[in-house]
PDB file of C-alpha atoms and ligand atoms in Angstrom:
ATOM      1  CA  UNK U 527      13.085 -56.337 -64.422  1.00  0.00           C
ATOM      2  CA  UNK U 528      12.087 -53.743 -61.785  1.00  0.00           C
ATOM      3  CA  UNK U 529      12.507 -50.493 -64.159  1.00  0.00           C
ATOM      4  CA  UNK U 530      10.384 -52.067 -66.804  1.00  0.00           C
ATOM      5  CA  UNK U 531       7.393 -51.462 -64.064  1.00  0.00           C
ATOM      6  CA  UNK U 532       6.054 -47.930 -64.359  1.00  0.00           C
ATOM      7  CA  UNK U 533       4.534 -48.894 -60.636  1.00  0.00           C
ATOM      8  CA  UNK U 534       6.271 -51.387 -58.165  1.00  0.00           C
ATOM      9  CA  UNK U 535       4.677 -51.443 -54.724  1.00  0.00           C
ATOM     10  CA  UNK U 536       5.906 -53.744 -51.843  1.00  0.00           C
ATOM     11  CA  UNK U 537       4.542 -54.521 -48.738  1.00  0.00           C
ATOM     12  CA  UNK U 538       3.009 -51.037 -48.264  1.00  0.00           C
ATOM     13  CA  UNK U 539       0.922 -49.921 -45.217  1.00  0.00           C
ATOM     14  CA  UNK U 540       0.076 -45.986 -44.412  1.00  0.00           C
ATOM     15  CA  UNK U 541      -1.094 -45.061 -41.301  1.00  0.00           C
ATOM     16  CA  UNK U 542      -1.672 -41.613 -40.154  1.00  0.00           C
ATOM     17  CA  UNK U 543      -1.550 -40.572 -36.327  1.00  0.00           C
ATOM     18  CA  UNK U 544      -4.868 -39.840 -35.147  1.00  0.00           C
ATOM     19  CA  UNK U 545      -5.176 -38.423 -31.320  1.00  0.00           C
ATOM     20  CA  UNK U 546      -1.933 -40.032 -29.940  1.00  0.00           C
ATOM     21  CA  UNK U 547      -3.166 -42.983 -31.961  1.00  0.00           C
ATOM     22  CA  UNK U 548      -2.459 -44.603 -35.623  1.00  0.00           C
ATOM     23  CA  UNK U 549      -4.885 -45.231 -37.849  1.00  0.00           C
ATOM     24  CA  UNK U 550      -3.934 -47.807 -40.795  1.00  0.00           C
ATOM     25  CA  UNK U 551      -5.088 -46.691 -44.044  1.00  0.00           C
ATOM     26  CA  UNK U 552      -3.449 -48.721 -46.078  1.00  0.00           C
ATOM     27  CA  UNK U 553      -2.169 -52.295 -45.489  1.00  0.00           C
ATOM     28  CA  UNK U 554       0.282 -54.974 -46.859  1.00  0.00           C
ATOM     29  CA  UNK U 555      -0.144 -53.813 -50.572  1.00  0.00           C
ATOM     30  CA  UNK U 556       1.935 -55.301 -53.489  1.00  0.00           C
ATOM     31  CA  UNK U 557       1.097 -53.496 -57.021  1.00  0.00           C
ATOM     32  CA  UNK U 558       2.776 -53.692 -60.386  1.00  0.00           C
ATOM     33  CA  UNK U 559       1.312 -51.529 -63.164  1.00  0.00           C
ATOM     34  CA  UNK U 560       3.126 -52.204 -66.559  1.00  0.00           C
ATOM     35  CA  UNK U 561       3.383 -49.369 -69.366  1.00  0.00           C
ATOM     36  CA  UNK U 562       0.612 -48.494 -71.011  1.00  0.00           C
ATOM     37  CA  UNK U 563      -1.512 -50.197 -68.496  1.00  0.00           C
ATOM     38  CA  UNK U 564      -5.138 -48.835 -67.559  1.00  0.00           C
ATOM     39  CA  UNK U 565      -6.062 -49.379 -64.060  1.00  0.00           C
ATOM     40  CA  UNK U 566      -8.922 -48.263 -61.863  1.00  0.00           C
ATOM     41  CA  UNK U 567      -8.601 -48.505 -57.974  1.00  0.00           C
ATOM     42  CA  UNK U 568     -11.945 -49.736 -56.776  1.00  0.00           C
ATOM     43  CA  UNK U 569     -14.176 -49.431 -53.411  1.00  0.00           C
ATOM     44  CA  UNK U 570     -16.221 -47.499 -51.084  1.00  0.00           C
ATOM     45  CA  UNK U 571     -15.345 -44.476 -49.858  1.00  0.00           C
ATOM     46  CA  UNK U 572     -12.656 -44.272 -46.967  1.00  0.00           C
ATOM     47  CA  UNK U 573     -11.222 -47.738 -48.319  1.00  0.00           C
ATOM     48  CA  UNK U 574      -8.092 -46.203 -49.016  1.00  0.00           C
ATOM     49  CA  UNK U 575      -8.133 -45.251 -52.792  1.00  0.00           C
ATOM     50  CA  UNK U 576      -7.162 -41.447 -52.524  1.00  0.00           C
ATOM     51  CA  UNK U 577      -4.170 -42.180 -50.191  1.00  0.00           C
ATOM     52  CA  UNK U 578      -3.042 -44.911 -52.489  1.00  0.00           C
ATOM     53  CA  UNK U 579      -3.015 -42.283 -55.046  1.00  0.00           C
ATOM     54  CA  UNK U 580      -0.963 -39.896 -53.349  1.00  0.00           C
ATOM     55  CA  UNK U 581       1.227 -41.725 -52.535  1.00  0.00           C
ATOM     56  CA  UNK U 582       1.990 -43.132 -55.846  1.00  0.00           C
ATOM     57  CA  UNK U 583       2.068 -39.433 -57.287  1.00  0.00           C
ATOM     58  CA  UNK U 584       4.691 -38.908 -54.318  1.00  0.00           C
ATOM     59  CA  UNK U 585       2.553 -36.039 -52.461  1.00  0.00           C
ATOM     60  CA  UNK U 586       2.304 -38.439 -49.308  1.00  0.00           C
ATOM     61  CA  UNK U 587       4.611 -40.757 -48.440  1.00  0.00           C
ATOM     62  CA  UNK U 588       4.428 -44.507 -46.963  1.00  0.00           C
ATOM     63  CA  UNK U 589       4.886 -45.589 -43.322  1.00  0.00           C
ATOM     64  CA  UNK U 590       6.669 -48.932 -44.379  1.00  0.00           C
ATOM     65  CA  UNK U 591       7.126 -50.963 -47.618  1.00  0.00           C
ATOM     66  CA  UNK U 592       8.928 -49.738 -50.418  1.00  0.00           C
ATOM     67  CA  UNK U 593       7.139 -47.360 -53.475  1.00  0.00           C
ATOM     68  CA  UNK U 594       8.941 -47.658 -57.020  1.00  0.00           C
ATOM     69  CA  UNK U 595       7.239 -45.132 -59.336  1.00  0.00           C
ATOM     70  CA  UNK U 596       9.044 -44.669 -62.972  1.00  0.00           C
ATOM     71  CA  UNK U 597      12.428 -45.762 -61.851  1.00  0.00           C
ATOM     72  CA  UNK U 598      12.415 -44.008 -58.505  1.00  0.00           C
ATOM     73  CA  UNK U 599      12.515 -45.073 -54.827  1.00  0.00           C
ATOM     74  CA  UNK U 600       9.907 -42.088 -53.823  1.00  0.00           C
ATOM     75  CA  UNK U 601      10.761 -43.036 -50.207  1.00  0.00           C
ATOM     76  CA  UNK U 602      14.445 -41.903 -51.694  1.00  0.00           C
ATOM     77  CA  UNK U 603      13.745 -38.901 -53.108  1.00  0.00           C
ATOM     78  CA  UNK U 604      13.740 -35.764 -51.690  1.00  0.00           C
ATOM     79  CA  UNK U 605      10.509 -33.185 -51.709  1.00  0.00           C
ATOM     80  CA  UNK U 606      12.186 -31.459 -54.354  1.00  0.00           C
ATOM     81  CA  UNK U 607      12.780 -34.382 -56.807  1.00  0.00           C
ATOM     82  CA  UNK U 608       9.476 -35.577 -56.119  1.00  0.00           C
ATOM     83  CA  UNK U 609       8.154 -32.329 -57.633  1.00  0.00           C
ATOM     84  CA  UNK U 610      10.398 -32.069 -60.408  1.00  0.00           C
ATOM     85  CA  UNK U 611       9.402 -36.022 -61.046  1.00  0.00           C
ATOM     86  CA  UNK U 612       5.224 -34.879 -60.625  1.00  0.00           C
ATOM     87  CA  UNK U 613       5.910 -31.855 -63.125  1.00  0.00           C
ATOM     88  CA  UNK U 614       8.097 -33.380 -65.984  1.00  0.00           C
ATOM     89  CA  UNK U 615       6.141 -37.017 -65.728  1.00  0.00           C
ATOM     90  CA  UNK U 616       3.240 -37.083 -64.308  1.00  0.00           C
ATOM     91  CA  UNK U 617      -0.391 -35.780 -64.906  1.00  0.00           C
ATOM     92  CA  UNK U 618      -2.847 -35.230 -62.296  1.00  0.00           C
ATOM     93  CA  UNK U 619      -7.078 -34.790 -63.022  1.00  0.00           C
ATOM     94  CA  UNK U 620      -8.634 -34.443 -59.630  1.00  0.00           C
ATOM     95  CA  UNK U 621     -12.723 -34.477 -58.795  1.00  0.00           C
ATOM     96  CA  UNK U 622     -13.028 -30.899 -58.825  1.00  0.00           C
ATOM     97  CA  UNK U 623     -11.008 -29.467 -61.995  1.00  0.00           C
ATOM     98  CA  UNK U 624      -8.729 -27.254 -59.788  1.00  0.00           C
ATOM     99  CA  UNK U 625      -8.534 -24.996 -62.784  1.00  0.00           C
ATOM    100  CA  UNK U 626      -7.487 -21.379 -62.288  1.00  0.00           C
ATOM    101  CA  UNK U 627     -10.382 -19.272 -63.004  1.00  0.00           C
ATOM    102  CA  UNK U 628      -8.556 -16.029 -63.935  1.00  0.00           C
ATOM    103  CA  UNK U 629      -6.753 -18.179 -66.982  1.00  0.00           C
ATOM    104  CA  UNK U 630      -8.667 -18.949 -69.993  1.00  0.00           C
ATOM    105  CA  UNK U 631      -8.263 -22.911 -71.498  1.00  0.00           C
ATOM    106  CA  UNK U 632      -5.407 -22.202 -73.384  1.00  0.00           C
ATOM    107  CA  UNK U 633      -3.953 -20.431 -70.022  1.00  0.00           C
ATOM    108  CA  UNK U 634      -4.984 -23.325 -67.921  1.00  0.00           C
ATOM    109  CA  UNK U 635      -3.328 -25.725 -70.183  1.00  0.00           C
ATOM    110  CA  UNK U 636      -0.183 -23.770 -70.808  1.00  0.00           C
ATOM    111  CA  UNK U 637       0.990 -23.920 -67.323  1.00  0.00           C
ATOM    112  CA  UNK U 638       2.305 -26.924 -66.971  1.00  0.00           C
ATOM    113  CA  UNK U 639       4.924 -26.272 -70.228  1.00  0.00           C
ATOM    114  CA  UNK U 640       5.702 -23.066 -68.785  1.00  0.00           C
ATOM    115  CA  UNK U 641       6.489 -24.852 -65.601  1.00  0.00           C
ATOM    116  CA  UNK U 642       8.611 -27.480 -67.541  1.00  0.00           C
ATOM    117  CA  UNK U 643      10.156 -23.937 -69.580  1.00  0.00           C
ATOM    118  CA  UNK U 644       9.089 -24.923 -72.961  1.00  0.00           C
ATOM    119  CA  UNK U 645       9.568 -22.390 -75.043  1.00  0.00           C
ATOM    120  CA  UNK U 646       6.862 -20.535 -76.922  1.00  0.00           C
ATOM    121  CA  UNK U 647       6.191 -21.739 -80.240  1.00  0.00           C
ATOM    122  CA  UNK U 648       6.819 -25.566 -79.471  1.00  0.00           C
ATOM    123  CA  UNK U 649       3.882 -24.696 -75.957  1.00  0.00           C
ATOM    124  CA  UNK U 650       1.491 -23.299 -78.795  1.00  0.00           C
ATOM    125  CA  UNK U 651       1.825 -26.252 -80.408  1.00  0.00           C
ATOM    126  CA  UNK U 652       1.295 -28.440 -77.762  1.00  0.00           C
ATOM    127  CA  UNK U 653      -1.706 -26.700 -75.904  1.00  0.00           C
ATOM    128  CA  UNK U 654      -3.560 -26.707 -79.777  1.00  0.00           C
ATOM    129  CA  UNK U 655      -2.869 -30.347 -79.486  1.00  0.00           C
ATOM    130  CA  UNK U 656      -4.279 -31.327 -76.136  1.00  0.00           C
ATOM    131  CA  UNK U 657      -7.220 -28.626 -76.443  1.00  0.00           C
ATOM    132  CA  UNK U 658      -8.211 -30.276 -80.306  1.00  0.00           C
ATOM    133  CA  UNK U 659      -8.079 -33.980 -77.945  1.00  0.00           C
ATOM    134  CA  UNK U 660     -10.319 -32.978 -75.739  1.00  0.00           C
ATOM    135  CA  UNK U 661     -12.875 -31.327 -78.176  1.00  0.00           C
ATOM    136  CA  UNK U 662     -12.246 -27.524 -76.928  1.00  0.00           C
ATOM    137  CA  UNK U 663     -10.925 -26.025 -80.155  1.00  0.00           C
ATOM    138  CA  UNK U 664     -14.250 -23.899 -79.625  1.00  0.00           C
ATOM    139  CA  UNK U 665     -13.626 -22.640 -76.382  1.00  0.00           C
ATOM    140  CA  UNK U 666     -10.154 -21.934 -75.995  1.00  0.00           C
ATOM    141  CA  UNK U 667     -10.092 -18.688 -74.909  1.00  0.00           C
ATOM    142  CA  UNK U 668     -13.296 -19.125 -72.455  1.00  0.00           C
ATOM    143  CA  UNK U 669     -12.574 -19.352 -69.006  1.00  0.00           C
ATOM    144  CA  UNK U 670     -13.843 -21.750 -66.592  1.00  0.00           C
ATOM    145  CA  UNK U 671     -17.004 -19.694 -65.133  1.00  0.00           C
ATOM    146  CA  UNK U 672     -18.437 -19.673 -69.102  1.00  0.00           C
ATOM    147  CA  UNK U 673     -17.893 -23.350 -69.649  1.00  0.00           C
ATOM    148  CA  UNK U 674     -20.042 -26.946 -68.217  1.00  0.00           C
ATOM    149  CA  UNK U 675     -18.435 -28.989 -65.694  1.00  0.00           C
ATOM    150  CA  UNK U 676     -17.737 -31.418 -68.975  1.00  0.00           C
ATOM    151  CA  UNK U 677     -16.084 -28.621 -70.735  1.00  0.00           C
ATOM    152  CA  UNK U 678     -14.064 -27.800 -67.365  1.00  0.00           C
ATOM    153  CA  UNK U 679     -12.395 -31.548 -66.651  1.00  0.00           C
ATOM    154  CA  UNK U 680     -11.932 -31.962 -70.153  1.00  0.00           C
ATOM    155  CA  UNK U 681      -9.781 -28.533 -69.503  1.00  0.00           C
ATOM    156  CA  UNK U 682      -8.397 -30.393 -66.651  1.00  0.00           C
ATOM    157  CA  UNK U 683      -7.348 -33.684 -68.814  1.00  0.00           C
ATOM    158  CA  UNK U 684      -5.877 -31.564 -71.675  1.00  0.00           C
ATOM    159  CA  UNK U 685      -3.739 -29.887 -68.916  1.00  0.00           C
ATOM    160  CA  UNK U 686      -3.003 -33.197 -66.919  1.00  0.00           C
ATOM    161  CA  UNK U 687      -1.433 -34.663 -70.842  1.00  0.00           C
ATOM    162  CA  UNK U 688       0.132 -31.585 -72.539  1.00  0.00           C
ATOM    163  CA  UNK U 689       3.301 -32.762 -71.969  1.00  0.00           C
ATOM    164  CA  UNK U 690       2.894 -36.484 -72.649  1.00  0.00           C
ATOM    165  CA  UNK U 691       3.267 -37.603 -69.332  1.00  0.00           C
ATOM    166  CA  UNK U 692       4.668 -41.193 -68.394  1.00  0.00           C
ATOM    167  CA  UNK U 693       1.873 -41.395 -65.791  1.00  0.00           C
ATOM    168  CA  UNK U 694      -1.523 -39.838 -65.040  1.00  0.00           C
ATOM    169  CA  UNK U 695      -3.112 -40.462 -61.699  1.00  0.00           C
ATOM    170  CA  UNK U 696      -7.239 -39.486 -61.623  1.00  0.00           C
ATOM    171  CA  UNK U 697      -8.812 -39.046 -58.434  1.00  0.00           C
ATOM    172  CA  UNK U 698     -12.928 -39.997 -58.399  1.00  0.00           C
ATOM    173  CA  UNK U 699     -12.453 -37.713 -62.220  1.00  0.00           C
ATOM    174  CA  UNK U 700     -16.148 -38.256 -63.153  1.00  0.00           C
ATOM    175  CA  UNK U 701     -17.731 -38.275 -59.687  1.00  0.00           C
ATOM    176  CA  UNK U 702     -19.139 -34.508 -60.514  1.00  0.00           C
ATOM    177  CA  UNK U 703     -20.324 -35.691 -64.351  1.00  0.00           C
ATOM    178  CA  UNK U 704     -23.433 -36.596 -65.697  1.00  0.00           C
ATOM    179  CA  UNK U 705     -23.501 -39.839 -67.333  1.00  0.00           C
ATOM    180  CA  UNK U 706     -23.118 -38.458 -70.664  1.00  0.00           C
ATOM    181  CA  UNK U 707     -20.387 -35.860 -69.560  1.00  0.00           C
ATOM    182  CA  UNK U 708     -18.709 -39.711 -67.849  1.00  0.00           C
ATOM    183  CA  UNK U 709     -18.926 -41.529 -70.816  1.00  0.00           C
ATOM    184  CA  UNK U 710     -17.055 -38.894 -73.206  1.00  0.00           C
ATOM    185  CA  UNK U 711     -14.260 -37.885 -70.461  1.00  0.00           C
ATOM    186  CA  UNK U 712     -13.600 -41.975 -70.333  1.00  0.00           C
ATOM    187  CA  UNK U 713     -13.734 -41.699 -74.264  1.00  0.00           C
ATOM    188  CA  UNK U 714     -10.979 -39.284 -74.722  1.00  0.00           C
ATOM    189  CA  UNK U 715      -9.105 -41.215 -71.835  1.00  0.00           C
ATOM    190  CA  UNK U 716      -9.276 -44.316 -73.339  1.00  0.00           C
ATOM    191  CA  UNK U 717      -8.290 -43.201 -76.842  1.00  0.00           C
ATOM    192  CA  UNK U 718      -5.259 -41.317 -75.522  1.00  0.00           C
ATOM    193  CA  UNK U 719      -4.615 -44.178 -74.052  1.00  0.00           C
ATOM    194  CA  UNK U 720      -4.243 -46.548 -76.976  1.00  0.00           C
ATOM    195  CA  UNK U 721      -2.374 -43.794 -78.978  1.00  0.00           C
ATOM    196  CA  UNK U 722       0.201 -42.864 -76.276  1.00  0.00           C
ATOM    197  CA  UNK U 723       2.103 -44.526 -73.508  1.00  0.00           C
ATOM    198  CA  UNK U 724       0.866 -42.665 -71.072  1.00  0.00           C
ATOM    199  CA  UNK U 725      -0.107 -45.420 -67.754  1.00  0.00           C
ATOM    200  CA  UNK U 726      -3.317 -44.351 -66.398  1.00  0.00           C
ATOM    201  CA  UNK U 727      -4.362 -44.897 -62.635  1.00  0.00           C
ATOM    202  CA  UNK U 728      -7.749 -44.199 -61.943  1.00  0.00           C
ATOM    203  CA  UNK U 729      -9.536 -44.101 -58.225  1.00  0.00           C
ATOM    204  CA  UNK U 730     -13.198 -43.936 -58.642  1.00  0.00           C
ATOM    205  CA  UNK U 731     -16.153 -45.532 -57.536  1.00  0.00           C
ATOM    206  CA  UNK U 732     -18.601 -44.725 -60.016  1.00  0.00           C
ATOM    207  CA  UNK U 733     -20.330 -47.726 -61.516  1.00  0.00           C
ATOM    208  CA  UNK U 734     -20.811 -45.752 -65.088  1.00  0.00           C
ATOM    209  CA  UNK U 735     -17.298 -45.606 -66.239  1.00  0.00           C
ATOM    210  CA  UNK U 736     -16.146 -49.158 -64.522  1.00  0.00           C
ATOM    211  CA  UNK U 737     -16.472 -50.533 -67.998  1.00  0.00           C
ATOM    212  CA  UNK U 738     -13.493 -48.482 -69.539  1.00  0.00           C
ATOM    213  CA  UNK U 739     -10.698 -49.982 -66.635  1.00  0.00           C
ATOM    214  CA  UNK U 740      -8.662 -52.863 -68.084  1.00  0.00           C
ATOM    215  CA  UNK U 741      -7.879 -53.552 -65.170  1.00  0.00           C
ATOM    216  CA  UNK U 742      -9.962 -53.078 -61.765  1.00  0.00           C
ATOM    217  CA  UNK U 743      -7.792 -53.076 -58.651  1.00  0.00           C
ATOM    218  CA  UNK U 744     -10.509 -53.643 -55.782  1.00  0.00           C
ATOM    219  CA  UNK U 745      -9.622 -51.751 -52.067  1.00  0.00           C
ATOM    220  CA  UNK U 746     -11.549 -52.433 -49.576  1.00  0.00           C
ATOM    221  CA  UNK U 747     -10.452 -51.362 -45.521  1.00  0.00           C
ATOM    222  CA  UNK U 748      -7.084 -50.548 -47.028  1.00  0.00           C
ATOM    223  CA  UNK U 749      -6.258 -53.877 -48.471  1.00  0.00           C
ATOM    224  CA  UNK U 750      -6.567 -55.273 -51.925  1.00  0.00           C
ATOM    225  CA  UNK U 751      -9.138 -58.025 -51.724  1.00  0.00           C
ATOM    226  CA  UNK U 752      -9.221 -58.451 -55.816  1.00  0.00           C
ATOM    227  CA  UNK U 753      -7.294 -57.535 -58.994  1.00  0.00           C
ATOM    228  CA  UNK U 754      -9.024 -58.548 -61.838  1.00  0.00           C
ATOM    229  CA  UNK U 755      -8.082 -57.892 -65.331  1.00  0.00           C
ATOM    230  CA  UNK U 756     -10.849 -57.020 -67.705  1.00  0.00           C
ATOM    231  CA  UNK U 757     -10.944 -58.404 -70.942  1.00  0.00           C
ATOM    232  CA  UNK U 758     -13.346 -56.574 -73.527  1.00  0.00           C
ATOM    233  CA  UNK U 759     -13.406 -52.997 -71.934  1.00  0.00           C
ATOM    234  CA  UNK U 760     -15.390 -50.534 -73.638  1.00  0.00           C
ATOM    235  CA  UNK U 761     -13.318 -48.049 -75.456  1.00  0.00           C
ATOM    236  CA  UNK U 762     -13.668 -44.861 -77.801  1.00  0.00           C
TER     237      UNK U 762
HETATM  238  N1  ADP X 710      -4.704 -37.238 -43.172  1.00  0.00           N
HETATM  239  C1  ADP X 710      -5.441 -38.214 -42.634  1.00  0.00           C
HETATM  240  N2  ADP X 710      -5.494 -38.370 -41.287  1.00  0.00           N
HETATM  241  C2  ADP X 710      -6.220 -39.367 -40.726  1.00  0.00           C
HETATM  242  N3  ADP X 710      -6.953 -40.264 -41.435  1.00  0.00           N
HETATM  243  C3  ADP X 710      -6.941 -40.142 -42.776  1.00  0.00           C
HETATM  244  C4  ADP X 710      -6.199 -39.115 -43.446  1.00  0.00           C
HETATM  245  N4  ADP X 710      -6.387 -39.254 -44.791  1.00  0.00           N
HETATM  246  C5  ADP X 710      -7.221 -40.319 -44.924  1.00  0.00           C
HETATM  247  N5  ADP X 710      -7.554 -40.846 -43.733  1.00  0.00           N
HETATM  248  C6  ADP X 710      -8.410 -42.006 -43.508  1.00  0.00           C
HETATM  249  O1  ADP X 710      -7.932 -43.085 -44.289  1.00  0.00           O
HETATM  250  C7  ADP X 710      -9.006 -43.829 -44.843  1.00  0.00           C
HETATM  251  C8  ADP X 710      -8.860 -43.868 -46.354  1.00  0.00           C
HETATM  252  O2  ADP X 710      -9.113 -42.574 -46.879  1.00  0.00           O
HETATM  253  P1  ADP X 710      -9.066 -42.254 -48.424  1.00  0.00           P
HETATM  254  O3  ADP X 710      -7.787 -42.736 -48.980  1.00  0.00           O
HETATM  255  O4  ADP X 710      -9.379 -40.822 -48.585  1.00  0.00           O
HETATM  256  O5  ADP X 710     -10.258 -43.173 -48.970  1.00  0.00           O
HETATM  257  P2  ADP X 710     -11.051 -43.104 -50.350  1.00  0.00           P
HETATM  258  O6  ADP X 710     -10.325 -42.196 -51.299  1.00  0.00           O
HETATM  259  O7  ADP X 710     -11.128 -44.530 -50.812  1.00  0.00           O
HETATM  260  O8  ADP X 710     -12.415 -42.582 -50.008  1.00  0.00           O
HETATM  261  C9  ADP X 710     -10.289 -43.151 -44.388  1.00  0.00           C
HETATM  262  O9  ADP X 710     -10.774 -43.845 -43.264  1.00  0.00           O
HETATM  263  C10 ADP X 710      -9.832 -41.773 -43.997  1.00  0.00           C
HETATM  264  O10 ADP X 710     -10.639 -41.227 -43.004  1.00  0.00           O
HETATM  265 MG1   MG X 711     -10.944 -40.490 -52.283  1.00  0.00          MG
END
């Protein structure tokens, strides 16, 4: 059954207009990704990972093919649903943190409730929650400019969960870690994980944290050349 897929891709191919041109960025792609599921999208740079993202987290949108993401047609849905769709069930970690620097963890990690209008007491709860995941009880009222690039995406993953999304898409998440830093973000991913049924989508090309994917969806010139399911990843 189609709705039981949290991701149903057919036939998809992007291409973006470049000087009275088109460029294809993406072609003839057919993805499922089941609930619960922990994917990585794999290859060099330019082969298409980022846009595959996007589009899956409805901020771009596909040239042809059809894109079923949690029950919804995202070439169907308006700009407006799509955002109410990101904010309610999806979570988003990108390379660089994209934290607001003014906002202190607990800020940071509020915002997304506030967005969704939770009300007070029940966001308290929640942001203690997701900051104790992550390891931050410590820091909670630091703000980014105090705090390692660790401590900062492991802001950015308590933010990108708070509110137990269905889905959370990851963008290159470790490509400005050290290994340690790498291995512990992948930690607390794969734990949450296991405990929730959050679907995880990675895009990443960093050898170190390959070993956490359970299943490695490999890109290369826009196409999918391999999709190989893992079967002892590493976890927490
Ligand atoms: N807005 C755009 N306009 C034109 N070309 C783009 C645009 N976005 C991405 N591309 C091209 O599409 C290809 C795939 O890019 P991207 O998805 O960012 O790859 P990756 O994330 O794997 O590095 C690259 O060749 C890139 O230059
Ligand atoms: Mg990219």
């Amino acid at each position: 059954m189609e709705t039981k897929n949290v991701i149903n891709i057919k036939n998809l191919v992007k291409q973006f207009p470049v000087g009275g041109n088109y460029f294809t960025a993406l072609q003839n792609i057919d993805l499922k990704l089941s609930e619960g599921e922990f994917i990585g999208l794999v290859g060099p740079s330019g082969s298409g990972k980022t846009t595959l993202l996007n589009i899956i987290g409805g901020l771009d949108s596909a040239t042809e093919g059809s894109v079923s993401v949690l029950g919804n047609y995202m070439d169907n849905t308006s700009h407006n649903e799509r955002a109410i769709i990101r904010r309610k069930h999806m979570g988003f970690i990108f390379q660089s943190y994209n934290l607001l620097p003014v906002y202190t963890v607990y800020e940071n990690v509020e915002l997304p409730l506030i967005l969704n209008n939770m009300e007070s007491t029940e966001r308290k709860k929640k942001v203690t929650q997701a900051v104790e995941w992550v390891g931050l009880k410590d820091k909670i009222n630091s703000k980014p400019a105090d705090m390692s690039g660790g401590e900062c995406q492991r802001t950015a993953i308590a933010r990108a969960i708070v509110h137990e999304p269905a889905l959370l898409l990851a963008d290159e998440p470790t490509a400005n870690l050290d290994a340690e830093n790498s291995h512990n973000i992948m930690k607390i991913l794969s734990k949450l994980n296991s405990e929730i049924s959050t679907s995880f989508v990675f895009a990443t090309h960093d050898e170190k944290i390959m070993g956490y994917l359970r299943r490695i969806i490999h890109l290369e010139d826009g196409k999918i050349i391999n999709d190989e399911k893992i079967s002892n990843p590493k976890s927490a």
